[in-house]
Each structure stands twice: as structure tokens, then as C-alpha cells.
Coordinates of C-alpha atoms in Angstrom, one line a residue:
Chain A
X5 CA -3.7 25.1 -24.2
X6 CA -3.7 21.7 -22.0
X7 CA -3.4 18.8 -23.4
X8 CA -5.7 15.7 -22.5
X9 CA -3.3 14.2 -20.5
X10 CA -2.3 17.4 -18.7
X11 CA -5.7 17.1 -17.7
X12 CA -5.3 12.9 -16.9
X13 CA -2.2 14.1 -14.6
X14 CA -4.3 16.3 -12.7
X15 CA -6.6 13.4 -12.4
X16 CA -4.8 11.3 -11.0
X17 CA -2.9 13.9 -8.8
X18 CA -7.0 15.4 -7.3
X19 CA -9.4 12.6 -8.0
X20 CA -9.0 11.2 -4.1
X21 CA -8.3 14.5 -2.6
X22 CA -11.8 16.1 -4.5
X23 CA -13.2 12.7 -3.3
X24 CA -12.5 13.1 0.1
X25 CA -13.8 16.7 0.4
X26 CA -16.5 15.5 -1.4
X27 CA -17.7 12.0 0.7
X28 CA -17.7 14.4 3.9
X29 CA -20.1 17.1 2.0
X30 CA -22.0 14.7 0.8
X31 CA -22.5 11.8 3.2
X32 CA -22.4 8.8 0.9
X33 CA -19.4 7.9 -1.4
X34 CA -21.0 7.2 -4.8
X35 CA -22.8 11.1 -5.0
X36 CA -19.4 12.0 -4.2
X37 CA -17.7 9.7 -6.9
X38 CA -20.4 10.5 -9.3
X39 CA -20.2 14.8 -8.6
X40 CA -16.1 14.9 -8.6
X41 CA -16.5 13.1 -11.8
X42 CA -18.6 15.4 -13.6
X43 CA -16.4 17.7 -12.5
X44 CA -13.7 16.7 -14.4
X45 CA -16.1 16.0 -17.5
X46 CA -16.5 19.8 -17.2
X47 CA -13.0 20.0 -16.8
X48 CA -12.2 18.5 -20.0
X49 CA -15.0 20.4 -22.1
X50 CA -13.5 23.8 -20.4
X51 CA -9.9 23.7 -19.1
X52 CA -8.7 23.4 -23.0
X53 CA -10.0 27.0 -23.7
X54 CA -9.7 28.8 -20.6
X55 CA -6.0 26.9 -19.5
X56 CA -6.1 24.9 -16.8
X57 CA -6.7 27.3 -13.8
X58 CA -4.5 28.5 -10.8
X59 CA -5.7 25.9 -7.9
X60 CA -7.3 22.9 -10.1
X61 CA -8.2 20.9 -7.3
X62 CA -10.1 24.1 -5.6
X63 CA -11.9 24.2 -9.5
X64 CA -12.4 20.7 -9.5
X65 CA -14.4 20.4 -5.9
X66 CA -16.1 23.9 -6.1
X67 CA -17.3 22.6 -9.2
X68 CA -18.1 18.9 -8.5
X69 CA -20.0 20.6 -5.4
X70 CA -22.4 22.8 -7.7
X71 CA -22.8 19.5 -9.4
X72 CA -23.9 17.8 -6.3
X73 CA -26.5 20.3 -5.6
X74 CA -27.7 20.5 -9.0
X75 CA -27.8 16.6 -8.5
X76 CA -29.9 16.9 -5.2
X77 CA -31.9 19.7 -6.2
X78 CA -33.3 17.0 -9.6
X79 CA -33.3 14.1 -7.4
X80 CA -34.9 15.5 -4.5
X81 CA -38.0 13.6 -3.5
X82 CA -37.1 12.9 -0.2
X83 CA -37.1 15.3 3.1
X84 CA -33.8 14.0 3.4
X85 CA -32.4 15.3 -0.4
X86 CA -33.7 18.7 0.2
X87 CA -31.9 18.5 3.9
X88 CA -28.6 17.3 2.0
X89 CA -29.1 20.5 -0.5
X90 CA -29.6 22.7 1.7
X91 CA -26.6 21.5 3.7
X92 CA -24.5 21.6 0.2
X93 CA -25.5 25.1 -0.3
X94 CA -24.5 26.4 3.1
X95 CA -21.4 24.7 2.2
X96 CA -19.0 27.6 2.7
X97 CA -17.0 28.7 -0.7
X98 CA -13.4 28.2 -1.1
X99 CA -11.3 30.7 0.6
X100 CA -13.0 31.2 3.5
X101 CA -11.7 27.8 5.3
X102 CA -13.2 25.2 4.1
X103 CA -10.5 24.2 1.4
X104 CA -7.8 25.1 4.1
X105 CA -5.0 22.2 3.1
X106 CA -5.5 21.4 6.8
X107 CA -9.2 20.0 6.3
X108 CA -8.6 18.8 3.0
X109 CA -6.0 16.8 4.8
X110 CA -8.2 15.4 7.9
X111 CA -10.4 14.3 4.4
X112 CA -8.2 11.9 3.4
X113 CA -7.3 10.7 6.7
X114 CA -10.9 10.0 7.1
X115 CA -11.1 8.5 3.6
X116 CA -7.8 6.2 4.3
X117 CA -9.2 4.9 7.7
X118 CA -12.4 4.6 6.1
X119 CA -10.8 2.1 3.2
X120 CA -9.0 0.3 5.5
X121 CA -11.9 -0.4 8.0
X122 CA -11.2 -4.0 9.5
X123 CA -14.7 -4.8 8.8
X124 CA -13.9 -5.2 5.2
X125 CA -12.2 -8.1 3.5
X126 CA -7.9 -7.4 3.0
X127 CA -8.4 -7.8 -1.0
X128 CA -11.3 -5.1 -0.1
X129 CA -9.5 -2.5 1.4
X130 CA -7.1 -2.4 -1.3
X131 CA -9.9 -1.9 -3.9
X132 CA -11.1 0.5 -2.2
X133 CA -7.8 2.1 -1.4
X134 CA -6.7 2.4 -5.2
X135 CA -9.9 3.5 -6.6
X136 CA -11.0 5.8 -3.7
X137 CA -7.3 7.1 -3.2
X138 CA -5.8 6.7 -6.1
X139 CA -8.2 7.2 -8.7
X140 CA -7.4 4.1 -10.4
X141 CA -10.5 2.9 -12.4
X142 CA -12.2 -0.1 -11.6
X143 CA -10.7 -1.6 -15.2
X144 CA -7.0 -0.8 -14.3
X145 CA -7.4 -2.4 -10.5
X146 CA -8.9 -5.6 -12.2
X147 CA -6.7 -5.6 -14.0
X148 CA -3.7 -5.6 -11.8
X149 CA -5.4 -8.1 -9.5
X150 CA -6.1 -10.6 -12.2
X151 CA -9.9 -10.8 -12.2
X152 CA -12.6 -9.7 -14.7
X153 CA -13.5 -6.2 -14.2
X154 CA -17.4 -7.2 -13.7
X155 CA -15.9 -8.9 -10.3
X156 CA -13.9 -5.8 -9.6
X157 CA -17.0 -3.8 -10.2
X158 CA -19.1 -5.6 -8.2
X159 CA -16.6 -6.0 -4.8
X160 CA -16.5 -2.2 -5.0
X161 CA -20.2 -1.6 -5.4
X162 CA -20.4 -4.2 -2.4
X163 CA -17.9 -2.3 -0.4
X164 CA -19.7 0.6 -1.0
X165 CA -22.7 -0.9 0.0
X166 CA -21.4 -2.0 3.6
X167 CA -20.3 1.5 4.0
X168 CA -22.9 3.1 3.4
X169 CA -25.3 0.0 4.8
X170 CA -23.5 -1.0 8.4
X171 CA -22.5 2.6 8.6
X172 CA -18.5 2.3 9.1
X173 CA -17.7 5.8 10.3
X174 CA -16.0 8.5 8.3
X175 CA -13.3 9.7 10.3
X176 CA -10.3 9.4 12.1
X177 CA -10.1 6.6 14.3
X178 CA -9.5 8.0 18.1
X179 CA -5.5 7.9 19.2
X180 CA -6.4 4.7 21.6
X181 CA -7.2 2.5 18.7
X182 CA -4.6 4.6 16.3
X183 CA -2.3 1.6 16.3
X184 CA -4.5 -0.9 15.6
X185 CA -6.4 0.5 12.8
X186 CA -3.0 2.5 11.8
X187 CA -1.8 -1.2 11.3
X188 CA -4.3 -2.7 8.7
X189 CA -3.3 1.0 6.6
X190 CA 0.0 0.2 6.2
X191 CA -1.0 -3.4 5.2
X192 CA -2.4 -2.1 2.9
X193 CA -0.3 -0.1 1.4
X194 CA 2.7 -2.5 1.3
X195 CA 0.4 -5.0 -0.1
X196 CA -0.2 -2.6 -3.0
X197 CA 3.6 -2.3 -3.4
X198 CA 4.3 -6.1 -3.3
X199 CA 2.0 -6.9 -5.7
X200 CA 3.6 -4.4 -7.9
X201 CA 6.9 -5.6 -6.9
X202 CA 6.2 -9.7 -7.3
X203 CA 5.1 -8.8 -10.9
X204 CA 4.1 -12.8 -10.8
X205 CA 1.6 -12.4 -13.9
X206 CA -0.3 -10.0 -15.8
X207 CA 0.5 -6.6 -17.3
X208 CA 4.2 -5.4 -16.2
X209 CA 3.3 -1.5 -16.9
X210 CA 0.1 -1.6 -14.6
X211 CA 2.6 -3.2 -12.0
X212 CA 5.7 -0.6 -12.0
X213 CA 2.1 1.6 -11.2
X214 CA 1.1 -0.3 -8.0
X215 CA 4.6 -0.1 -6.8
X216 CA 4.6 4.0 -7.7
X217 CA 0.7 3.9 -6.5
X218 CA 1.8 2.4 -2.7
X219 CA 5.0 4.9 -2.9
X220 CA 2.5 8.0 -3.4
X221 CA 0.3 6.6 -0.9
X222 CA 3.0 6.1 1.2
X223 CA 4.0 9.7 1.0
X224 CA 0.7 10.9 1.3
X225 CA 0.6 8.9 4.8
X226 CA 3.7 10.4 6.1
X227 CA 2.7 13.7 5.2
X228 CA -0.4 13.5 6.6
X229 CA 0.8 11.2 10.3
X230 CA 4.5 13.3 10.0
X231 CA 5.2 11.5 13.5
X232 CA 4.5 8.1 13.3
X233 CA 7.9 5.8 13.1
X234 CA 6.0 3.1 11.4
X235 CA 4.6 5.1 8.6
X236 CA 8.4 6.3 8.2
X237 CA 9.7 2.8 8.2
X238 CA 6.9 1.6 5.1
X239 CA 7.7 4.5 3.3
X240 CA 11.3 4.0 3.6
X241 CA 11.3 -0.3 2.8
X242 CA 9.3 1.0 -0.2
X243 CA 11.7 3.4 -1.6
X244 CA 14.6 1.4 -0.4
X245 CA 13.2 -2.2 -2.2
X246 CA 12.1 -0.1 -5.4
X247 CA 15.6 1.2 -5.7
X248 CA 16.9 -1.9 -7.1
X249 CA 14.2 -2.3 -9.2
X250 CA 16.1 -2.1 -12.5
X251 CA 18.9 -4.1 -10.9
X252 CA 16.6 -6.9 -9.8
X253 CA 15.8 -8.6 -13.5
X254 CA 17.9 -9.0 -16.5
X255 CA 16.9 -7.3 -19.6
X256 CA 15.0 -10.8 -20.3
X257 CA 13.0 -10.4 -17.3
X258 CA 14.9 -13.0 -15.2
X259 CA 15.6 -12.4 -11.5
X260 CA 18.7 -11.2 -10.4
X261 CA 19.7 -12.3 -6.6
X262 CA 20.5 -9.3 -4.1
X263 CA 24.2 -10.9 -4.2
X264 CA 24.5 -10.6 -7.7
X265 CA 22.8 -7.6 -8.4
X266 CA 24.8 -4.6 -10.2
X267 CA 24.7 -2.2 -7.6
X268 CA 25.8 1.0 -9.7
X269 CA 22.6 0.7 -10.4
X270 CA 20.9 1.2 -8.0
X271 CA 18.9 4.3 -7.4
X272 CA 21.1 6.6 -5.5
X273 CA 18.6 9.4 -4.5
X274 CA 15.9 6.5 -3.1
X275 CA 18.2 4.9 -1.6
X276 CA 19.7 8.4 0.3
X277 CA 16.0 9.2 0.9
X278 CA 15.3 5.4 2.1
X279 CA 18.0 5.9 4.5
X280 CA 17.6 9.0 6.0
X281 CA 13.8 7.9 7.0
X282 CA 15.5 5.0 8.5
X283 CA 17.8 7.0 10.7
X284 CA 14.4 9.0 11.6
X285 CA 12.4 6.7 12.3
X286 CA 14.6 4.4 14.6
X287 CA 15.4 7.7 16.4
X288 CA 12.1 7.7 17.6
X289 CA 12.4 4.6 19.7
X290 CA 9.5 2.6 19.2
X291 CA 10.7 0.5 17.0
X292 CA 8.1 -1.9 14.8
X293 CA 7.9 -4.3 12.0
X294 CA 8.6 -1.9 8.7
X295 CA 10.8 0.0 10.7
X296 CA 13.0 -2.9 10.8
X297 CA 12.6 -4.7 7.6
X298 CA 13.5 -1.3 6.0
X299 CA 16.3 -0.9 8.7
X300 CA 17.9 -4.3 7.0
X301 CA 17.0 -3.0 3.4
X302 CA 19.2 0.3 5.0
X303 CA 22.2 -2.2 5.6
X304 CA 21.9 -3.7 2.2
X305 CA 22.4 -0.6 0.8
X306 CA 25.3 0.6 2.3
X307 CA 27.0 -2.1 1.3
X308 CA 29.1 -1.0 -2.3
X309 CA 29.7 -4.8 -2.6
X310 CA 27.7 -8.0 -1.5
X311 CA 31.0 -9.3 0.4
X312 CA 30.7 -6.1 2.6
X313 CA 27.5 -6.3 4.0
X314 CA 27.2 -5.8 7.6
X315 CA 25.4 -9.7 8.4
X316 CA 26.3 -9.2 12.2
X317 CA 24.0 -5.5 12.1
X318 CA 21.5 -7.3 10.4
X319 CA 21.0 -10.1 12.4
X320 CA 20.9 -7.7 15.5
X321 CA 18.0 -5.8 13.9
X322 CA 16.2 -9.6 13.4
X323 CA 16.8 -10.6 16.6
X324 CA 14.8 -7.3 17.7
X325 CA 12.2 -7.9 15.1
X326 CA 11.6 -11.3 16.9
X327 CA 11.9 -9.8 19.8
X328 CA 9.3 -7.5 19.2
X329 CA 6.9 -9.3 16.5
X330 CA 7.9 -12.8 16.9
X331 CA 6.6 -15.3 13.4
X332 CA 8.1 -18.0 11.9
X333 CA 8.5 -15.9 8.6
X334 CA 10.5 -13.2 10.5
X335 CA 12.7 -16.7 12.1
X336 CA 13.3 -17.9 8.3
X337 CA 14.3 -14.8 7.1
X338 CA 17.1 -13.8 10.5
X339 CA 18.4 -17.8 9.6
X340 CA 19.7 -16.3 6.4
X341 CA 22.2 -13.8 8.4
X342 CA 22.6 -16.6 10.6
X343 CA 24.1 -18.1 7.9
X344 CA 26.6 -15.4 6.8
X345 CA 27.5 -15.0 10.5
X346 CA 27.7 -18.4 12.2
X347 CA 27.7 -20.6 9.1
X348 CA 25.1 -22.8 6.9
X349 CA 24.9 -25.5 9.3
X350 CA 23.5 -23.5 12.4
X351 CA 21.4 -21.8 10.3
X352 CA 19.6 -25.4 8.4
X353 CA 19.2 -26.4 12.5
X354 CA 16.4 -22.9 13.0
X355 CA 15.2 -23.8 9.5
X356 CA 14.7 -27.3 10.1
X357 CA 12.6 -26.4 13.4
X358 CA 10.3 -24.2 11.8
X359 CA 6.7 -25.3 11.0
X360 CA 7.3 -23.0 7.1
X361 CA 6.4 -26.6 4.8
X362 CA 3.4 -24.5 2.8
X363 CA 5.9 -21.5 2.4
X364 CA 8.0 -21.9 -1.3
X365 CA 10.7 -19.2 0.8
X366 CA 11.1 -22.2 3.6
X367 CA 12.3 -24.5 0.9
X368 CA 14.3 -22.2 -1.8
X369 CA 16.0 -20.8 1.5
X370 CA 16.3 -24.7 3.1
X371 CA 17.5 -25.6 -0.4
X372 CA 20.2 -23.0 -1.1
X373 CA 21.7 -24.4 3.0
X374 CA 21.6 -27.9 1.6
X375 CA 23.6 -26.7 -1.4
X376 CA 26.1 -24.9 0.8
X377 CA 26.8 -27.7 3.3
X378 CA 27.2 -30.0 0.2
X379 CA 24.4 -32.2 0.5
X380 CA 23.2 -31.5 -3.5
X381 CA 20.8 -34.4 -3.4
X382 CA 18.9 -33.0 -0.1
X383 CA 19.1 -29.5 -2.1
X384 CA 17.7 -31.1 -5.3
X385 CA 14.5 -31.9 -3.7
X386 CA 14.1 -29.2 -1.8
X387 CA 14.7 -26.5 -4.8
X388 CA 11.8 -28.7 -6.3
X389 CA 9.9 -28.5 -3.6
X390 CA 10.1 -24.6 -3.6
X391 CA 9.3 -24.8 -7.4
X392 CA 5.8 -26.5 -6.8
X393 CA 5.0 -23.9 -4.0
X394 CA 5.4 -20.7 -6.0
X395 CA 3.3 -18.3 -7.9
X396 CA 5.7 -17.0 -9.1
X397 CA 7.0 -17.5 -13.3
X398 CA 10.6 -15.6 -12.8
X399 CA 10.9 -17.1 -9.5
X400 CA 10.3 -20.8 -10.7
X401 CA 12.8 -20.3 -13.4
X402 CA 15.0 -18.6 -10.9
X403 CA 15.3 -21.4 -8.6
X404 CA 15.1 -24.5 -11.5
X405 CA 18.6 -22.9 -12.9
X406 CA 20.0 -23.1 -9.4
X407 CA 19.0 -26.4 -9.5
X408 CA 20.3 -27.5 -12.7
X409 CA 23.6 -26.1 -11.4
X410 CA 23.2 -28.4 -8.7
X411 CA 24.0 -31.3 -11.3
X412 CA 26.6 -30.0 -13.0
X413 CA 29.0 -29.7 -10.5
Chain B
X139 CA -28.7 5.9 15.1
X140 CA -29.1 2.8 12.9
X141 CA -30.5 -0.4 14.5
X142 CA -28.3 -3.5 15.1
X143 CA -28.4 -7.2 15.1
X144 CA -25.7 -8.6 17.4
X145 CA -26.0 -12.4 17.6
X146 CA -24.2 -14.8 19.5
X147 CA -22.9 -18.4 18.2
X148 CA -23.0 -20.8 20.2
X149 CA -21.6 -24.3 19.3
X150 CA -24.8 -27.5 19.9
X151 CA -24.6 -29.8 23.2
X152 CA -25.4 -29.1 26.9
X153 CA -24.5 -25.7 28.8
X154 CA -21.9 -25.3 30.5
X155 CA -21.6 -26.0 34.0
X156 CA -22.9 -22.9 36.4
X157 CA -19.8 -22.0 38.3
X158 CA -18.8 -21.0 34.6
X159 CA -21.8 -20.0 33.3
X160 CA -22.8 -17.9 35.9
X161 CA -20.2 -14.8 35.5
X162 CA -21.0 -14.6 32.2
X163 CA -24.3 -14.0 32.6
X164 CA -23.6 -11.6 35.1
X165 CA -21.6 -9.9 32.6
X166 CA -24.8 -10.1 29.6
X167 CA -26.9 -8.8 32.6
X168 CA -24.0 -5.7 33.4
X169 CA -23.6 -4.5 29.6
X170 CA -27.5 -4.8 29.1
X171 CA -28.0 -2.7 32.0
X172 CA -25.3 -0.3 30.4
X173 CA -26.7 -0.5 27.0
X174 CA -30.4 0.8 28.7
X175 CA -28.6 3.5 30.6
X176 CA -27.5 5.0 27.2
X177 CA -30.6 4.6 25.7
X178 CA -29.6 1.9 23.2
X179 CA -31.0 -1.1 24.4
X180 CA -34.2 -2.5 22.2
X181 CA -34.6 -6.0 23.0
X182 CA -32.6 -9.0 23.4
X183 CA -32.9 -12.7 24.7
X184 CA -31.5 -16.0 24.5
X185 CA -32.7 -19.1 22.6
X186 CA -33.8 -22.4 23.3
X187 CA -31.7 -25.1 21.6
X188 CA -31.9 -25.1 18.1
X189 CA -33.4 -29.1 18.7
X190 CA -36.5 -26.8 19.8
X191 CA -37.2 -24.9 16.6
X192 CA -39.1 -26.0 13.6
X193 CA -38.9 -25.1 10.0
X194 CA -42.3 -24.3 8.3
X195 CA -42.6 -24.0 4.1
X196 CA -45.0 -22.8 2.0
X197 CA -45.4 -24.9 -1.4
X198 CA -48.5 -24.1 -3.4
X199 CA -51.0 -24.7 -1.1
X200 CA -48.9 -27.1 1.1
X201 CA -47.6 -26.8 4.0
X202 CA -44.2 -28.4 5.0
X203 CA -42.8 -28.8 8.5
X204 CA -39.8 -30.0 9.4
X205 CA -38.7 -30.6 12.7
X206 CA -35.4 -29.2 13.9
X207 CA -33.5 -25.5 12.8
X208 CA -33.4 -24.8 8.8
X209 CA -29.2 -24.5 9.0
X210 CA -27.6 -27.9 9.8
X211 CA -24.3 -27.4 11.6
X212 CA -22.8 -27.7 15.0
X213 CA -22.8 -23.7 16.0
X214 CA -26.6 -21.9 16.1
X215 CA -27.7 -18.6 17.2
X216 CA -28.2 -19.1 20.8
X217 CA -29.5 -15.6 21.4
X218 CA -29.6 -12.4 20.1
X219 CA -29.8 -8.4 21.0
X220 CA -31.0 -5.6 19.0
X221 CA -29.2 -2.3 19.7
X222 CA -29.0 1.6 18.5
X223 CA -26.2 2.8 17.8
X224 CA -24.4 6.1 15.8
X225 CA -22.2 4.0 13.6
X226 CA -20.6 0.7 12.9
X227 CA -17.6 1.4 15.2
X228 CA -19.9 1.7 18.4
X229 CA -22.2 -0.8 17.6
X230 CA -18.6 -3.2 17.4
X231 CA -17.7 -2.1 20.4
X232 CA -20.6 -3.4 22.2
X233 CA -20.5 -6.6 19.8
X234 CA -16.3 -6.8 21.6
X235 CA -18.1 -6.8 25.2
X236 CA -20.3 -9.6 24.4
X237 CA -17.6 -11.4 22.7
X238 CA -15.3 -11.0 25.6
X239 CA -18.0 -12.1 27.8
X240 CA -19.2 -15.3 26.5
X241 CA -16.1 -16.4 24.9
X242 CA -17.9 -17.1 21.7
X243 CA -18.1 -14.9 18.2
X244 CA -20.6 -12.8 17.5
X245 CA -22.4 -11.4 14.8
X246 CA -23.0 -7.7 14.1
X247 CA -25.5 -6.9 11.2
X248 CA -26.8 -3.3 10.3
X249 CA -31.1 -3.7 9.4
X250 CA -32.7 -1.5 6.7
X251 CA -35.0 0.5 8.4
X252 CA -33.7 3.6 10.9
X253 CA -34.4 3.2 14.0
X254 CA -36.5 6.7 15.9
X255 CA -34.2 7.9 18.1

């Protein structure tokens, strides 16, 4: 007999798959939301007599589609009901094509492009992402993005509403504007993962689940676009950054720099899956942003001690991420190799020439220069002025201890 | 097909000169002409400035008027088109020409009722 939460797994596992099928049956999202979820109300009443059957996601959308006409058939006071009935019931049953994996798949490529339309708002997106995708519930999402749920609630019903409204298209975007709209998916995605990963506030559990939320997604994107380098290279920064999770915080919860960082720790079969991605993806030849950034993670990782990482590699693979993507972030962060390869002072001159002074990372990385060349008192007020600039609670009490150990020297 | 409101914002003060306002509405004229050709055209025009326009309220039995448009800023609608179109995505593309036209952003906004075609 299942247990409840055998049945919660397979929630989590079908709700956006059921929901995709679903959303192109249907038309409109919240019929589709509304049907897969009496589905798994049924679910619940009948899986813990009967076992949970062979294909629960076929159960789960055969059944949320009888709920859908059953929905139509008492709602139906409009020409337009009765058409979407009728077009339910000619629905072909599973088995004879229409729950192939293949369209199941083009589903949730239509429901991902659909999320990350660029006519919604960033924050919107990655509402929409979770809950749509990911079957997160509107409480869990609030609650990893800090606001009251009735807020969370009401951006989604508002998304929903411009979906529906404007009419933003359900499907795949056509391969000429691939890489632009394939670009707003990813950012999405790895802003999931960073939120998990900054864990600046709030509840730590719900966090560790963004980071494994954007790593599913992730996966589910590579599965889906096997061929795209870029969807490689975010999955592989992911799995190559969550490696050192455990590494990356004392037991107290402070932050532990890469330097420092215990690297026996480190996840061995992420960081072997990391870097085989990494070695795919750059094989390609069109090299991009994530491709890069997990490239550098790559480096990191091969390195058994801090002393033996490869700076010279790294700063090659920044110079071509400049190259290619040029930002004054991207500058900041190839000055820190610049410093292990030609020394602290070259790398303060780039600093000092970038237009970063909002950006706390400008002055903690500015600040830890200062320390090396000597000059504490320039450091001092620059590890203060990173302190005022971040968000961040681990990271403020990161950088006040470097700059208490400013003074006692 | 779902009817469209693309307007266009154009910041307050004189036109520009012709030799640079002329292409462009060459251009409005061009995608008009394609818009009609694929049946998606409704209507469309531009404004007078907004120094033309008056505000009208109703209170009780009193009527207001106030000379001048209801939104104070520097940028007004300076004219607008009304288009069919399948879906968001096309209707944005059109918005894109008009925005790579005139130089200036546009606004596309879906209205309630359908259009007949």
C-alpha cells in the first residue's frame, strides 16, 4: 500500500508533465491546473487500495482529462465549452499516440517557453516556472522569495491572466528566435539555483529545494534540447557549484572561501558529471556565457589543492568570455586570476577602472587587493564598503572577520 | 485572431525635421500597406499634440473641462494602430517594425472583445 508521500513524490515528479499535456488539451492553464489536480485528489482517495499503478503519470492525465470533460460538460453554457468538450472527448486515449514520451516532451517545451515568455516580468517567469514546472505550491514559492503568499498568489493569477489575456503562444519558439528566447530560459533557471545557493534569508530547507528545483529543471532542459551547448554548460555550473555545497559553510553556517574549502568534500560524482558536460559542451564550438563560467568551475575542481589551480587556464577561458559577452561583472571577476597570474597590483589597476561602485563583489574583491598589496587602511574601508552593499547575513559576517584581521596584524 | 492596441510614444515638443521624418513615414506607410495585404489591418492614425486634447469630467450634474491631456508628463501617445493578429508573438512582431521605424517604444495591449475574423 502507498504511503501519502509515495503519492507527494509522484507529485512532484508528474504535476508539470500532467500539466503540460493538459494546458495544450485544454487551452487555458487554470482548467488545466484545476483538472490535473483533481486528479491527484482521486489519486489519493484510490491509489492507497488499488497500489499505485504501472504508468502513474498516464493515470494521472487520463484521469485529470475525464475530469476536464466532466468540468466542461457542468460548466458549459457557452458554444465555446461544448466546442472544448467535444474536442476533450475526441481526445485520443493513451496508447494510441497521444501520450507518446515524444509529445509529452514538445508539452513541456511549450510550457517552459511559455513561462519564460519575455513579455512577463524576470521575478514572473520564475513563478511561473516553479509552480507550473515544478509543482511547487504558491505557499512554498512565497515562501522562498520572501513575500506573503497573498502577493505570490496574486502575481501568478496576474501571470495567468496575461497569458491567457494578450494571448502569449503555447509552443515552441521557431529555431530563428531559439537563442533569444532559449536565453531568458536559462535565466531563469540559474536564477532559481542562485537564489537557493545565496541562501541570504529565509527558510534554509526550502533553499537546498530551489538549488535541487533548478538542477531538475536543468536536466529536464538538456533532456529535452540534448544539443544545445548552453543548456549543457547551465546544467554543468549547477552541478559543479552545488558540489561544494557542504564544503562551502561551517557547521555554524559561516562561509567558507573556495581557497579554504575542504575539498575531500566535495561531491565527487557531480563534480565527474559537471565535468564531463564541460568537455561536451566546449566540444561543440560555440562557446557562450554558462559554458564558460562552468568551464572555470571545471578548473576549480580539478585542482586537489587551492595552490594547484590552473589561474593561467582560467584566465584564458575569461578572456574568451569577454571576448564573447563583454560586462564589467565578467571584467571584475577575470581581475581575480589576473591576480594569481600577474600579481595584485595589475589586477587593483582593471578593478580600479571599472564603473562596479553599487556592486558589494567590486569592493570585497577591491578590498581583499588592498589587503594583499599592504595598504590595510585602503582595505579597511573598502571591506566596509562591501559590508553596507550586501544582502547577504553570512556574507557580511564573512567579510567583517577579514576585516578585523586587517587590525590585528 | 485577437484585436490589438499598438501605440506609439512620442516624447512632447516640435517634429522632427522632414529629411528625418519623412523615411519614417514611408516606413508607417510600407508596414500599413503590409498589415492590409494580410488582412490585419483595422484602423490606425496619428495624433495631434497632446496641447490639443481636453479632459472632460462628470461630477454630479457638473461638468468639468480641463484643457490639455489627463496624463502630465513629457512622452504622449502620438498615434495609435489597431491590428488582428493570431497571438501575442505576431502581434509583437509588428509592434518590433514600428519600433524600429520610428525609433520610439511602443505599446502592445490585447482588448477584451474578439475580433470576427
Amino acid at each position: 500500500m502507498p504511503a501519502t508521500s509515495e503519492i507527494e513524490r509522484v507529485f512532484r515528479a508528474e504535476y508539470g508533465r500532467a500539466v503540460a499535456v493538459l494546458v495544450r488539451v485544454c487551452g487555458d492553464i487554470d482548467t488545466a491546473e484545476e483538472a490535473v489536480q483533481d486528479a491527484f485528489a482521486a489519486a489519493l482517495e484510490r491509489w492507497p487500495q488499488t497500489g499505485v499503478p504501472p504508468s502513474p503519470a498516464g493515470w494521472i492525465i487520463t484521469t485529470a482529462r475525464n475530469r476536464a470533460v466532466d468540468r466542461f460538460r457542468r460548466e458549459s453554457s457557452r458554444d465555446a465549452r461544448q466546442a472544448a468538450a467535444v474536442a476533450l472527448l475526441e481526445w485520443d486515449e493513451p496508447g494510441d499516440g497521444s501520450l507518446e514520451e515524444e509529445s509529452v516532451r514538445d508539452d513541456q517545451l511549450r510550457m517552459i517557453f511559455t513561462c519564460c515568455h519575455p513579455a512577463l516580468a524576470p521575478n514572473v517567469q520564475v513563478a511561473l516556472t516553479l509552480r507550473l514546472l515544478g509543482g511547487l505550491t504558491t505557499a512554498e514559492i512565497a515562501r522562498a522569495f520572501l513575500v506573503p503568499e497573498a502577493t505570490m498568489a496574486q502575481r501568478l493569477v496576474r501571470a495567468k491572466g496575461k497569458i491567457r489575456d494578450a494571448r502569449i503562444p503555447y509552443r515552441v519558439p521557431e529555431t530563428h528566435e531559439l537563442p533569444q528566447r532559449l536565453r531568458s530560459v536559462l535565466a531563469v533557471v540559474y536564477l532559481v539555483f542562485n537564489e537557493g545557493y545565496a541562501a541570504s534569508a529565509g527558510d534554509r530547507l526550502i533553499r537546498d529545494d530551489l538549488c535541487a528545483e533548478a538542477i531538475r529543471l536543468g536536466r529536464l532542459l538538456h533532456e529535452l534540447m540534448p544539443d544545445e551547448p548552453e543548456v549543457m554548460g547551465l546544467l554543468a555550473l549547477m552541478l559543479l557549484i552545488e558540489s561544494r555545497r557542504s564544503a562551502r559553510t561551517t557547521a555554524d553556517g559561516a562561509m567558507v572561501r573556495l581557497a579554504e574549502q575542504d575539498r575531500t568534500s566535495w561531491d565527487r560524482a557531480l563534480v565527474a558529471e559537471g565535468q564531463a558536460l564541460v568537455r561536451r559542451c566546449l566540444a561543440i564550438g560555440r562557446p557562450g556565457p554558462y559554458q564558460l563560467q562552468a568551464a572555470v568551475n571545471a578548473v576549480h575542481a580539478d585542482a586537489a589543492r587551492a595552490e594547484q589551480t590552473d589561474w593561467r587556464q582560467i584566465l584564458t577561458l575569461y578572456d574568451l568570455h569577454l571576448s564573447i559577452a563583454p560586462s564589467p561583472v565578467v571584467a571584475l571577476h577575470r581581475a581575480v586570476a589576473v591576480a594569481e597570474v600577474d600579481g595584485p597590483a595589475t589586477a587593483l589597476g582593471i578593478v580600479d577602472g571599472l564603473d562596479l561602485e553599487s556592486h558589494h563583489m567590486y569592493h570585497a574583491i577591491r578590498a581583499d587587493l588592498l589587503r594583499r598589496l599592504g595598504r590595510d587602511a585602503d582595505a579597511a574601508s573598502a571591506y566596509d564598503a562591501a559590508i553596507a552593499r550586501s544582502g547577504n547575513a553570512a556574507e557580511r559576517a564573512f567579510l567583517d572577520g577579514r576585516r578585523r584581521a586587517l587590525d590585528t596584524k | 485572431m485577437t484585436r490589438y492596441l499598438i501605440s506609439i510614444y512620442q516624447p512632447d515638443g516640435p517634429p522632427p525635421p522632414p529629411e528625418v521624418l519623412e523615411p519614417v513615414m514611408r516606413e508607417i506607410a510600407q508596414i500599413r500597406q503590409e498589415l492590409d495585404t494580410a488582412g490585419q489591418w483595422v484602423f490606425g492614425d496619428g495624433l495631434h499634440p497632446p496641447s490639443t486634447a481636453t479632459v472632460v469630467r462628470a461630477t454630479g450634474d457638473d461638468v468639468l473641462l480641463t484643457d490639455g491631456p489627463f496624463v502630465e508628463g513629457k512622452e504622449h501617445v502620438g498615434g495609435f494602430m489597431i491590428i488582428d493578429a493570431p497571438d501575442l508573438d505576431d502581434a509583437l512582431q509588428w509592434g518590433l517594425r514600428y519600433a524600429r521605424a520610428t525609433r520610439l517604444p511602443i505599446e502592445v495591449r490585447p482588448f477584451q472583445g474578439k475580433s470576427t475574423t
